[in-house]
Short mmCIF file of C-alpha atoms and ligand atoms in Angstrom, two decimals:
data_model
loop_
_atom_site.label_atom_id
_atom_site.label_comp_id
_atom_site.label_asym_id
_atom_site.label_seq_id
_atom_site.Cartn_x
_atom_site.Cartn_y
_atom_site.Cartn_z
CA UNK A 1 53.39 6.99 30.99
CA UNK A 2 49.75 8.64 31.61
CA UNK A 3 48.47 9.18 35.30
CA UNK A 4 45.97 7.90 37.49
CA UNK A 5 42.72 9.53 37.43
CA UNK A 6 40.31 9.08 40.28
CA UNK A 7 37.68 10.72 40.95
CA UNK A 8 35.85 10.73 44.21
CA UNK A 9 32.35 12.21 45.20
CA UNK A 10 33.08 14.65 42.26
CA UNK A 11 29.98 17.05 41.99
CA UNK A 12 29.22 20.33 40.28
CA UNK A 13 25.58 22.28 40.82
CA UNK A 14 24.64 25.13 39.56
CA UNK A 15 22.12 26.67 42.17
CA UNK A 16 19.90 24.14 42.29
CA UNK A 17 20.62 22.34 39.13
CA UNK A 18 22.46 19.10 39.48
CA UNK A 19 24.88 18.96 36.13
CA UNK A 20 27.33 16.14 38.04
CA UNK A 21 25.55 13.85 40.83
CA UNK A 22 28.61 13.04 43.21
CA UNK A 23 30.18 10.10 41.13
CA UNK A 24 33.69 8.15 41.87
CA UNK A 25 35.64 5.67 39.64
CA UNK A 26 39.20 5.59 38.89
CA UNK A 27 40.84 5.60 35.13
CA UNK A 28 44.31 3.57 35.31
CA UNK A 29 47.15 5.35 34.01
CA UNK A 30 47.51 5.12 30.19
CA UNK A 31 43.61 4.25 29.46
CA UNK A 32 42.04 5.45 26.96
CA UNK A 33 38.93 5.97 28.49
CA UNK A 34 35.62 7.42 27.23
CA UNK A 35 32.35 8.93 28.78
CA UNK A 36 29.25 8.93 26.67
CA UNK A 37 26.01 10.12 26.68
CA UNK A 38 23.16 12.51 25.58
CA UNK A 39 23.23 16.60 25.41
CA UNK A 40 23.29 17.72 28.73
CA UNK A 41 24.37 14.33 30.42
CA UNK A 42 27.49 16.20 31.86
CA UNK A 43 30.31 14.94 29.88
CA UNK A 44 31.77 18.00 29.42
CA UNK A 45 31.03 19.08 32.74
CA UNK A 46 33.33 15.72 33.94
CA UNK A 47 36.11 17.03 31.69
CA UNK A 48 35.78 20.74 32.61
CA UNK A 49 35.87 19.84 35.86
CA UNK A 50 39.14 17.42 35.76
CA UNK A 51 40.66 20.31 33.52
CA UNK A 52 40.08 22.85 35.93
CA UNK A 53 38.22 25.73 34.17
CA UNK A 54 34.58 24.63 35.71
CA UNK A 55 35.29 24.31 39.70
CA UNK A 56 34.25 21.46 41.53
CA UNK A 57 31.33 22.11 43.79
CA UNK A 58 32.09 19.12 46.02
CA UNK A 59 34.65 16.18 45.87
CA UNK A 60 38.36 15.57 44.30
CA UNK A 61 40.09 14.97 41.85
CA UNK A 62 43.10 13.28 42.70
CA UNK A 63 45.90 12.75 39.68
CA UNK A 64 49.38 11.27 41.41
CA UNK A 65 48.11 10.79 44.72
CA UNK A 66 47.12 14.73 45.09
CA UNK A 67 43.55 16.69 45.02
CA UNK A 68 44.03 18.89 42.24
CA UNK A 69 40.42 20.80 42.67
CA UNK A 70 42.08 23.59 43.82
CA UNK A 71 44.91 23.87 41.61
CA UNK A 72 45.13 26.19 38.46
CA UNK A 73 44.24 24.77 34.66
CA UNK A 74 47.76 25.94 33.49
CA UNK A 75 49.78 23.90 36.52
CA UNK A 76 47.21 20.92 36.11
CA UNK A 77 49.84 19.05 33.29
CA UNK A 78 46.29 18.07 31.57
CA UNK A 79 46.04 19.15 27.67
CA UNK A 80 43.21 19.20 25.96
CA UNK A 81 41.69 19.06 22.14
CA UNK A 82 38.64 20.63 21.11
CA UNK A 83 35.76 20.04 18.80
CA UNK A 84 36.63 23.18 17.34
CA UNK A 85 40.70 22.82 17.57
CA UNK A 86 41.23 26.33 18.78
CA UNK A 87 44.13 26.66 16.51
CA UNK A 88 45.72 30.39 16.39
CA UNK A 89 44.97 31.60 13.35
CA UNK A 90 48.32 34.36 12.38
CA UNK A 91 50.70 31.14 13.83
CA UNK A 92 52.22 28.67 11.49
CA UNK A 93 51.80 24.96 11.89
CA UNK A 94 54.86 24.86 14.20
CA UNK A 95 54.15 27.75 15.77
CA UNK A 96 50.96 26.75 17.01
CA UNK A 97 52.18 23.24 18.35
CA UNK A 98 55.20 25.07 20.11
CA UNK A 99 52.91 27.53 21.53
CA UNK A 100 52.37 25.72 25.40
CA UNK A 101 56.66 24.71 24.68
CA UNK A 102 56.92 28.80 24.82
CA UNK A 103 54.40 29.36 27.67
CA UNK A 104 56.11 27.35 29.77
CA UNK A 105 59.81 28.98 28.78
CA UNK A 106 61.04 25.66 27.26
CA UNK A 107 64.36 26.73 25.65
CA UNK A 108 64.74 27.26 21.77
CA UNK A 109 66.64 23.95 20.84
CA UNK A 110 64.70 21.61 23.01
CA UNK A 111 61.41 23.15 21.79
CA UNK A 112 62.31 22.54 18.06
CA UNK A 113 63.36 19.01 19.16
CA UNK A 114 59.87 18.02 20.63
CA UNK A 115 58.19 20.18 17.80
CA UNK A 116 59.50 17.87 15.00
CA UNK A 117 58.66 15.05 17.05
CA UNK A 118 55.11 15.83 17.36
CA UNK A 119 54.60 17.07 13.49
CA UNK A 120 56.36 13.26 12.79
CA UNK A 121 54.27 11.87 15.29
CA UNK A 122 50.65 13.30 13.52
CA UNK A 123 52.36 13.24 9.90
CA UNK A 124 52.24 16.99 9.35
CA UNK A 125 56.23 17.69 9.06
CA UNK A 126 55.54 18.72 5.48
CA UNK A 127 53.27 21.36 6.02
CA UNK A 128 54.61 22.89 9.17
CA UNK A 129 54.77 26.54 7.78
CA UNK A 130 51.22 26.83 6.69
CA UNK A 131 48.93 28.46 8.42
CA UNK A 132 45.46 26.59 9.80
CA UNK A 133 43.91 28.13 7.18
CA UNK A 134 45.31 26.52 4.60
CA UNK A 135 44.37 23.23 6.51
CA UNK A 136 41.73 20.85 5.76
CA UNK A 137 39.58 19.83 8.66
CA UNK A 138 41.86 16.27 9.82
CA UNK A 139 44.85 18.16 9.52
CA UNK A 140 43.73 21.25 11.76
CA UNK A 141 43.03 18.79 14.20
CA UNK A 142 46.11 16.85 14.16
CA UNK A 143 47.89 19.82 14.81
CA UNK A 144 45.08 20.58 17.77
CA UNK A 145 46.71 17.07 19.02
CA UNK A 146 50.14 17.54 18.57
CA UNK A 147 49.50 20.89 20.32
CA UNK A 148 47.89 19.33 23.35
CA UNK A 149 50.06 16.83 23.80
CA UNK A 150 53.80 18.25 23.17
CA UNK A 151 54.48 19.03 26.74
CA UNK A 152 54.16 15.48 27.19
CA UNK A 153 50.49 16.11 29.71
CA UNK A 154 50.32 12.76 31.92
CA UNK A 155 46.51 12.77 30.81
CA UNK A 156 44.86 14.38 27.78
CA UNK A 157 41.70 15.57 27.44
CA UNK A 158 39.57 14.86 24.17
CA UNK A 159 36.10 16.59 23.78
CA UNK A 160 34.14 15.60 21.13
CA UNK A 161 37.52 16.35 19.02
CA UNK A 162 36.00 14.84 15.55
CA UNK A 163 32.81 16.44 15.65
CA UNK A 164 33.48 18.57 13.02
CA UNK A 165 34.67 15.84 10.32
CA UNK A 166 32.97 14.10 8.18
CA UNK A 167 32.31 9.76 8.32
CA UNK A 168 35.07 8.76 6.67
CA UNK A 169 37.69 11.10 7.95
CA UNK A 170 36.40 10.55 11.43
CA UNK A 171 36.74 6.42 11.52
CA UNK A 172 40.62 7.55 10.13
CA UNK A 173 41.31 9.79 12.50
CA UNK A 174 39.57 7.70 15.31
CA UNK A 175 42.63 5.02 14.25
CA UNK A 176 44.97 7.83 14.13
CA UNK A 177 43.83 8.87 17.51
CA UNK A 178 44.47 5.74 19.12
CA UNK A 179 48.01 5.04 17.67
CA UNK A 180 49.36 7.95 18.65
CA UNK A 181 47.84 7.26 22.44
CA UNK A 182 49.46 4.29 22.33
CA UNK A 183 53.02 5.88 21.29
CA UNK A 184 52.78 8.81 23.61
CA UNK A 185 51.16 6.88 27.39
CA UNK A 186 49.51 9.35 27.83
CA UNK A 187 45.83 8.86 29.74
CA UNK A 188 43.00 9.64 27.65
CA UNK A 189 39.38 11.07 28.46
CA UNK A 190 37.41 10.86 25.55
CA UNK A 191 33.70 12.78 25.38
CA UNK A 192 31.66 11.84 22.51
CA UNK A 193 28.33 11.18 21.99
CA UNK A 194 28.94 8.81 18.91
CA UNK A 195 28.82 4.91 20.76
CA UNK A 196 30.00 3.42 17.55
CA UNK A 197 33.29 5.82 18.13
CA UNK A 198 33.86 5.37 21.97
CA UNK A 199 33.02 1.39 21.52
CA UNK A 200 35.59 1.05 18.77
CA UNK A 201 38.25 3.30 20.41
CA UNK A 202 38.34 2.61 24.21
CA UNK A 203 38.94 0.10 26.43
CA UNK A 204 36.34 1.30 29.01
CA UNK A 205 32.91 3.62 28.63
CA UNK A 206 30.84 5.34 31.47
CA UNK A 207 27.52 6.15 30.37
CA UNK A 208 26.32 8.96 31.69
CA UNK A 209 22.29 10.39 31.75
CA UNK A 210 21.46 13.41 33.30
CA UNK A 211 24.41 14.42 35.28
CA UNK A 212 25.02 10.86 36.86
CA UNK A 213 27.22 7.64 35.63
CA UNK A 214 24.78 5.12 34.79
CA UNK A 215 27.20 2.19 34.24
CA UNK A 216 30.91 1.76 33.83
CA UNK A 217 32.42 -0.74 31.82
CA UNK A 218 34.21 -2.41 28.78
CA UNK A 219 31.94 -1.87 25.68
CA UNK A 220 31.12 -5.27 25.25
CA UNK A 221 30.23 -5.86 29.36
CA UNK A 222 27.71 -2.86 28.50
CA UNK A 223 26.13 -4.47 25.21
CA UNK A 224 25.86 -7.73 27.12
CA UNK A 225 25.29 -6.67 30.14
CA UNK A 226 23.40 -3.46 30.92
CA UNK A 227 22.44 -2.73 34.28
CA UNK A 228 19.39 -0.75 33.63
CA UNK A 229 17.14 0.42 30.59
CA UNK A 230 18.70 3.12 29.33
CA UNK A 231 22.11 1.57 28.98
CA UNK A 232 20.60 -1.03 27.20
CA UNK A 233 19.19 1.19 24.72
CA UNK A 234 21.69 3.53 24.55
CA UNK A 235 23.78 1.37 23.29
CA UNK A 236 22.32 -0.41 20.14
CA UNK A 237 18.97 -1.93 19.42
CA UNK A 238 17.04 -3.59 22.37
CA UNK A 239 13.92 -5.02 22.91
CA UNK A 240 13.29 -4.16 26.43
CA UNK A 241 9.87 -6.29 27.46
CA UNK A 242 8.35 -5.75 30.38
CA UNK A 243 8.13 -8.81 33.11
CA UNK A 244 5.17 -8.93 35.10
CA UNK A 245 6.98 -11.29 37.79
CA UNK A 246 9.92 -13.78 38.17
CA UNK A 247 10.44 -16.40 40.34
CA UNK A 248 14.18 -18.11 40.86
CA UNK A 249 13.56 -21.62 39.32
CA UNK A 250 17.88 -22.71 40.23
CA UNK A 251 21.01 -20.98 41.12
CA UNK A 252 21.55 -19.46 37.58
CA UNK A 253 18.36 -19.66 36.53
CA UNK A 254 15.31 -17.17 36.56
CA UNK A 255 11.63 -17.74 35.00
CA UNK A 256 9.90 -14.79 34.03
CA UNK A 257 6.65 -14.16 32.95
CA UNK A 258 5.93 -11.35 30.74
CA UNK A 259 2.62 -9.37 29.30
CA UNK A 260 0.29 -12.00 27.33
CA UNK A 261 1.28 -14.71 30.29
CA UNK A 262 3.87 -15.39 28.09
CA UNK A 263 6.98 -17.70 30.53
CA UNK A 264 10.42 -17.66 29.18
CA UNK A 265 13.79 -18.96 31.05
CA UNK A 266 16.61 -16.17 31.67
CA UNK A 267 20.18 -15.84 33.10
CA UNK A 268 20.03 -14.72 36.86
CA UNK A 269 21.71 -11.26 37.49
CA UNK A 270 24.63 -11.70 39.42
CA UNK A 271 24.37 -8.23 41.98
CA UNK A 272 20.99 -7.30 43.23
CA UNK A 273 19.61 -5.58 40.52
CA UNK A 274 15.72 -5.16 40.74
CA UNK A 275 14.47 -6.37 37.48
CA UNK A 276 11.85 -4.51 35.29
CA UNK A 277 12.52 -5.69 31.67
CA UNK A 278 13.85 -8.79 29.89
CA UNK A 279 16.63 -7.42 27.65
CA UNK A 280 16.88 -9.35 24.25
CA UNK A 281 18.53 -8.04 21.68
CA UNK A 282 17.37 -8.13 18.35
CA UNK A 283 20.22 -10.55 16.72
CA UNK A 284 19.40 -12.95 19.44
CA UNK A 285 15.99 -13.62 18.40
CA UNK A 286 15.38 -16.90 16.45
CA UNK A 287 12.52 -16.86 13.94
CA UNK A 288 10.80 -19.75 12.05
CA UNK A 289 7.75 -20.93 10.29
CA UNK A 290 7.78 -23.63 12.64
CA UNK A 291 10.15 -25.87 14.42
CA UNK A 292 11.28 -23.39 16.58
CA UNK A 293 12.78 -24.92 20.29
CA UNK A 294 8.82 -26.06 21.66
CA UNK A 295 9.49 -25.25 24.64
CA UNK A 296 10.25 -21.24 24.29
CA UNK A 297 8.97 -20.67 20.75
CA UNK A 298 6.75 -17.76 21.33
CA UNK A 299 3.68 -17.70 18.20
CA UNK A 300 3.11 -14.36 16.01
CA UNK A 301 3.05 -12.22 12.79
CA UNK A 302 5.32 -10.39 11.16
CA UNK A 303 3.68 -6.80 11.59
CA UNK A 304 6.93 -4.95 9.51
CA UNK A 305 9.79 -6.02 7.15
CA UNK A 306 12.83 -3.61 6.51
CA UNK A 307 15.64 -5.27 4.56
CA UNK A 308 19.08 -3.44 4.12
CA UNK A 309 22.43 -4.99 2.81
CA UNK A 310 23.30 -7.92 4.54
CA UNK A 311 20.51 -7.60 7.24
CA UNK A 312 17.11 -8.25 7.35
CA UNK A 313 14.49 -6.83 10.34
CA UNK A 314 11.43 -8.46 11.33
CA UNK A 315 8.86 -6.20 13.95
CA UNK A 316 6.75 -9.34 15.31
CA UNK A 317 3.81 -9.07 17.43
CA UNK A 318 3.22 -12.02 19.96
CA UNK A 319 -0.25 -11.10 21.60
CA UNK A 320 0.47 -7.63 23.40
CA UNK A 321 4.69 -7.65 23.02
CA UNK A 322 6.49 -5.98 19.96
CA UNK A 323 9.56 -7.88 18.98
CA UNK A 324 11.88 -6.84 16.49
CA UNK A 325 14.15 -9.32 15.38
CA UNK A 326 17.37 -9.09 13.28
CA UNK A 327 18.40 -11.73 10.80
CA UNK A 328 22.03 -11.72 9.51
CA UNK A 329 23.52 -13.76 6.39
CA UNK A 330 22.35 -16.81 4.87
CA UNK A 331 19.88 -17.54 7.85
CA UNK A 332 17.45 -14.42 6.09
CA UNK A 333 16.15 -16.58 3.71
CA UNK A 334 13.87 -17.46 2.93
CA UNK A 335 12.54 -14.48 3.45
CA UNK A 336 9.01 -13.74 5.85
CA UNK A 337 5.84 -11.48 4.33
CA UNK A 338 4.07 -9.01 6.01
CA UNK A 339 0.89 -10.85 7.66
CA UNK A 340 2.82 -14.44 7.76
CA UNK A 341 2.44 -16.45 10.70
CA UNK A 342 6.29 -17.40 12.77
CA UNK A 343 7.49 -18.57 15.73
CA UNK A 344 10.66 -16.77 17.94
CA UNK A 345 12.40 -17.38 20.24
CA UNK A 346 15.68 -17.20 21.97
CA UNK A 347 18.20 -18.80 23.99
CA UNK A 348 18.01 -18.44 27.74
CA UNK A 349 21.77 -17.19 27.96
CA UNK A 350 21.02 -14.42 25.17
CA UNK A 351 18.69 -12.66 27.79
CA UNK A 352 19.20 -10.38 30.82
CA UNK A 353 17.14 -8.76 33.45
CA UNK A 354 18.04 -5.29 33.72
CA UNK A 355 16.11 -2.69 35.49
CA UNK A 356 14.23 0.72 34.93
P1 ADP B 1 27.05 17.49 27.91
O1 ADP B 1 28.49 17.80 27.75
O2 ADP B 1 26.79 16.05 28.22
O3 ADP B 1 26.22 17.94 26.74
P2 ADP B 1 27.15 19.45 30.03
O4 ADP B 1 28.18 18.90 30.94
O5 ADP B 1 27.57 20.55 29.12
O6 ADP B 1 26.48 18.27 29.17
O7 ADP B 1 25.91 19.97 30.90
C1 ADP B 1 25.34 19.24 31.96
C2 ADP B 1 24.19 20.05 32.54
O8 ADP B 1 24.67 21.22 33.19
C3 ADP B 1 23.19 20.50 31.49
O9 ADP B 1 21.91 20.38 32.04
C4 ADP B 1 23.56 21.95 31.28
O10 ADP B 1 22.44 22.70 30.88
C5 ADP B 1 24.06 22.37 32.66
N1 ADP B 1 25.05 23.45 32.58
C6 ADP B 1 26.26 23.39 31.96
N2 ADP B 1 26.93 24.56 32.12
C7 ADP B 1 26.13 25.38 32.85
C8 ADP B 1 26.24 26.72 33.37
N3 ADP B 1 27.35 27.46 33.16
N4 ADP B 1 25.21 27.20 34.08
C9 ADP B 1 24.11 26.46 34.33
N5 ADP B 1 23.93 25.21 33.91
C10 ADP B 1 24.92 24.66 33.16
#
C-alpha cells in the first residue's frame, strides 16, 4: 500500500523568484493524484521537490509521519518515470528494470523474481532481452514504469510520462497506467498539462498557476465548481461574464446583475468567495427562437456558427455580453443562421459565482 503525502508550507525560490508559493494539502495513501497546469506553473518543481533532487527552500514534506526535506533522493523510497523514460541504452529490457533491484544489493534470485513480475505486470515478458532501442515509444515507457516501480516505492512519481506518444497510444497507456496503480498501491503524483488526461485518470487534481495551488479537488467539483477564473477556464469552455453587483435575494439564492442591466438568478457560493464573474458553461445555455423560460430568457443574435460532429456552437451577443452556447444531439436542430434573432437562457443551478 502507497504512503501518505503531505505537504506543509512547502516553498522553493530561486533568489527572488517565487517557483512554489508555500502550499499544504495532503494526498491519502494509494491516490492517484494529479497536479495540472501551464509551463512554468511549478508542477515539476512540486515533484522535484517531493523527490528530492530540487531542495525545499522552506516547509516539509512529511511521507510516514517523517520530514523527508532533508533526506537523500536515493533513501527517499519515491520512483519516478520520465517524459523521456531515461532508459539505459547498452541494458536489456530486464536489465534496465533490475537496475534500482542491483543498486540496492537485492540478491540474484529475489531480483529475477520481482523482475518477471514487473515485465508480467506491463506485458513486456516477451521482449525482455531487447534493448530500448528496438522499442517502440509505449513499450520504452512501460519498461520506464516497471523500472520505477520494482522496488515496490510507497509513492511514484509520474512527470508528464506520455508526452512523447502519440493520441491514441497515450489514452491506452493512460488505462494501462491506472491498472497497474491499482495492482501495485502504490501513491501516485501525476504532472501533466493535458486536463482531458489528469480528469480521466485521477481521483483528485490541484491546479496550479504561477507557482501557487489555485484549487484542489475531484475533477468534476472543479468543472462545477471553480473557485476563481482561471480554474474555470482552465478547465474546459466557460463563459465567464462579468457582474456589476449582486444582492442575496434567500438563503441559496443570489441575483446578479450583469453588463447591459441584464438580472439573472444564481446559486449562492457556499465559502466566502468574492464574486467577479457569473460562470456558465457553454452546454448549460438554452437557446430558442422564442419560448424560452420569460422570466430569464435573455434576447440576441447569433454573431457565429461552428458545427462539428455531434455538436453545434452558437457565439450570441445579448447587448454588450458574448455568449457562446453549445448544443448537443437532437436539441441542434433546427439549426440557427448567422444574423437570426434567439433567446438564451439558463437554469439558475447551472451557474456559479466564482471570482478573479
Ligand atoms: P512547470 O513544471 O509547471 O512547467 P516548473 O516547476 O519547471 O514549471 O517551474 C516553475 C518556475 O520556476 C518557472 O517560472 C521556472 O522558470 C522557474 N524555475 C525552474 N527551475 C529553475 C531554476 N533552476 N532556476 C531558476 N528558476 C527556475
Amino acid at each position: 500500500m502507497g504512503s501518505a503525502v503531505e505537504f506543509v508550507e512547502l516553498g522553493k525560490t530561486y533568489g527572488a523568484h517565487v517557483a512554489l508559493s508555500p502550499t499544504s494539502f495532503l494526498i491519502e495513501p494509494g491516490e492517484f493524484f494529479s497536479i495540472i497546469g501551464p509551463s512554468g506553473s511549478g508542477k515539476s518543481t512540486m515533484l522535484g521537490v517531493t523527490a528530492g533532487f530540487i531542495s525545499a527552500s522552506k516547509g516539509a514534506v512529511v511521507i510516514d509521519g517523517k520530514n523527508i526535506v532533508s533526506v537523500p533522493p536515493y533513501r527517499r523510497n519515491i520512483g519516478m518515470v520520465f517524459q523521456n523514460y531515461a532508459l539505459f541504452p547498452f541494458l536489456t529490457v530486464a536489465e534496465n528494470i533490475a537496475f534500482p533491484l542491483r543498486m540496492r544489493g537485492i540478491p540474484r534470485a529475489d531480483r529475477e523474481v520481482r523482475v518477471r513480475k514487473l515485465m508480467d505486470a506491463v506485458r513486456l515478458g516477451a521482449l525482455q532481452d531487447r534493448y530500448p532501442a528496438m522499442l517502440s515509444g509505449g513499450q520504452q515507457q512501460r519498461v520506464a514504469l516497471a523500472r520505477a516501480a520494482v522496488y515496490d516505492p510507497a509513492i511514484l512519481l509520474m512527470d508528464e510520462p506520455l508526452g512523447a506518444l502519440d493520441k491514441n497510444l497515450r489514452e491506452e497507456m493512460q488505462e494501462e497506467i491506472r491498472g497497474f496503480q491499482a495492482s501495485i498501491g502504490a501513491t501516485v503524483m501525476y504532472v501533466t498539462h493535458d486536463q482531458n488526461e489528469a480528469t480521466s485518470m485521477a481521483r483528485r487534481i490541484a491546479i496550479m498557476s504561477t507557482g501557487k495551488i489555485e484549487q484542489i479537488g475531484a475533477p468534476e467539483q472543479l468543472y462545477l465548481d471553480p473557485t476563481n477564473a482561471f480554474v474555470a477556464s482552465f478547465l474546459g469552455e466557460a463563459n465567464l461574464l462579468e457582474i456589476k453587483s449582486t444582492s442575496l435575494s434567500k438563503e441559496r439564492t443570489t441575483m446578479v446583475l450583469l453588463e447591459g442591466g441584464f438580472e439573472v438568478a444564481t446559486k449562492t457560493p457556499k465559502d466566502g468567495r468574492a464574486p467577479t464573474f457569473l460562470l456558465v458553461r457553454p452546454e448549460n445555455i438554452k437557446v430558442s427562437r422564442s419560448g424560452g423560460d420569460e422570466n430569464s430568457a435573455l434576447k440576441g443574435y447569433v454573431r457565429e456558427v461552428i458545427y462539428a460532429a455531434g455538436t453545434v456552437k452558437y457565439k450570441v451577443s445579448v447587448g454588450p455580453l458574448n455568449i457562446n452556447a453549445r448544443i448537443m444531439g437532437e436539441e441542434m436542430f433546427p439549426l440557427f443562421c448567422v444574423g437570426e434573432e434567439i433567446q438564451v437562457w439558463w437554469a439558475p443551478s447551472a451557474s456559479s459565482l466564482v471570482a478573479a
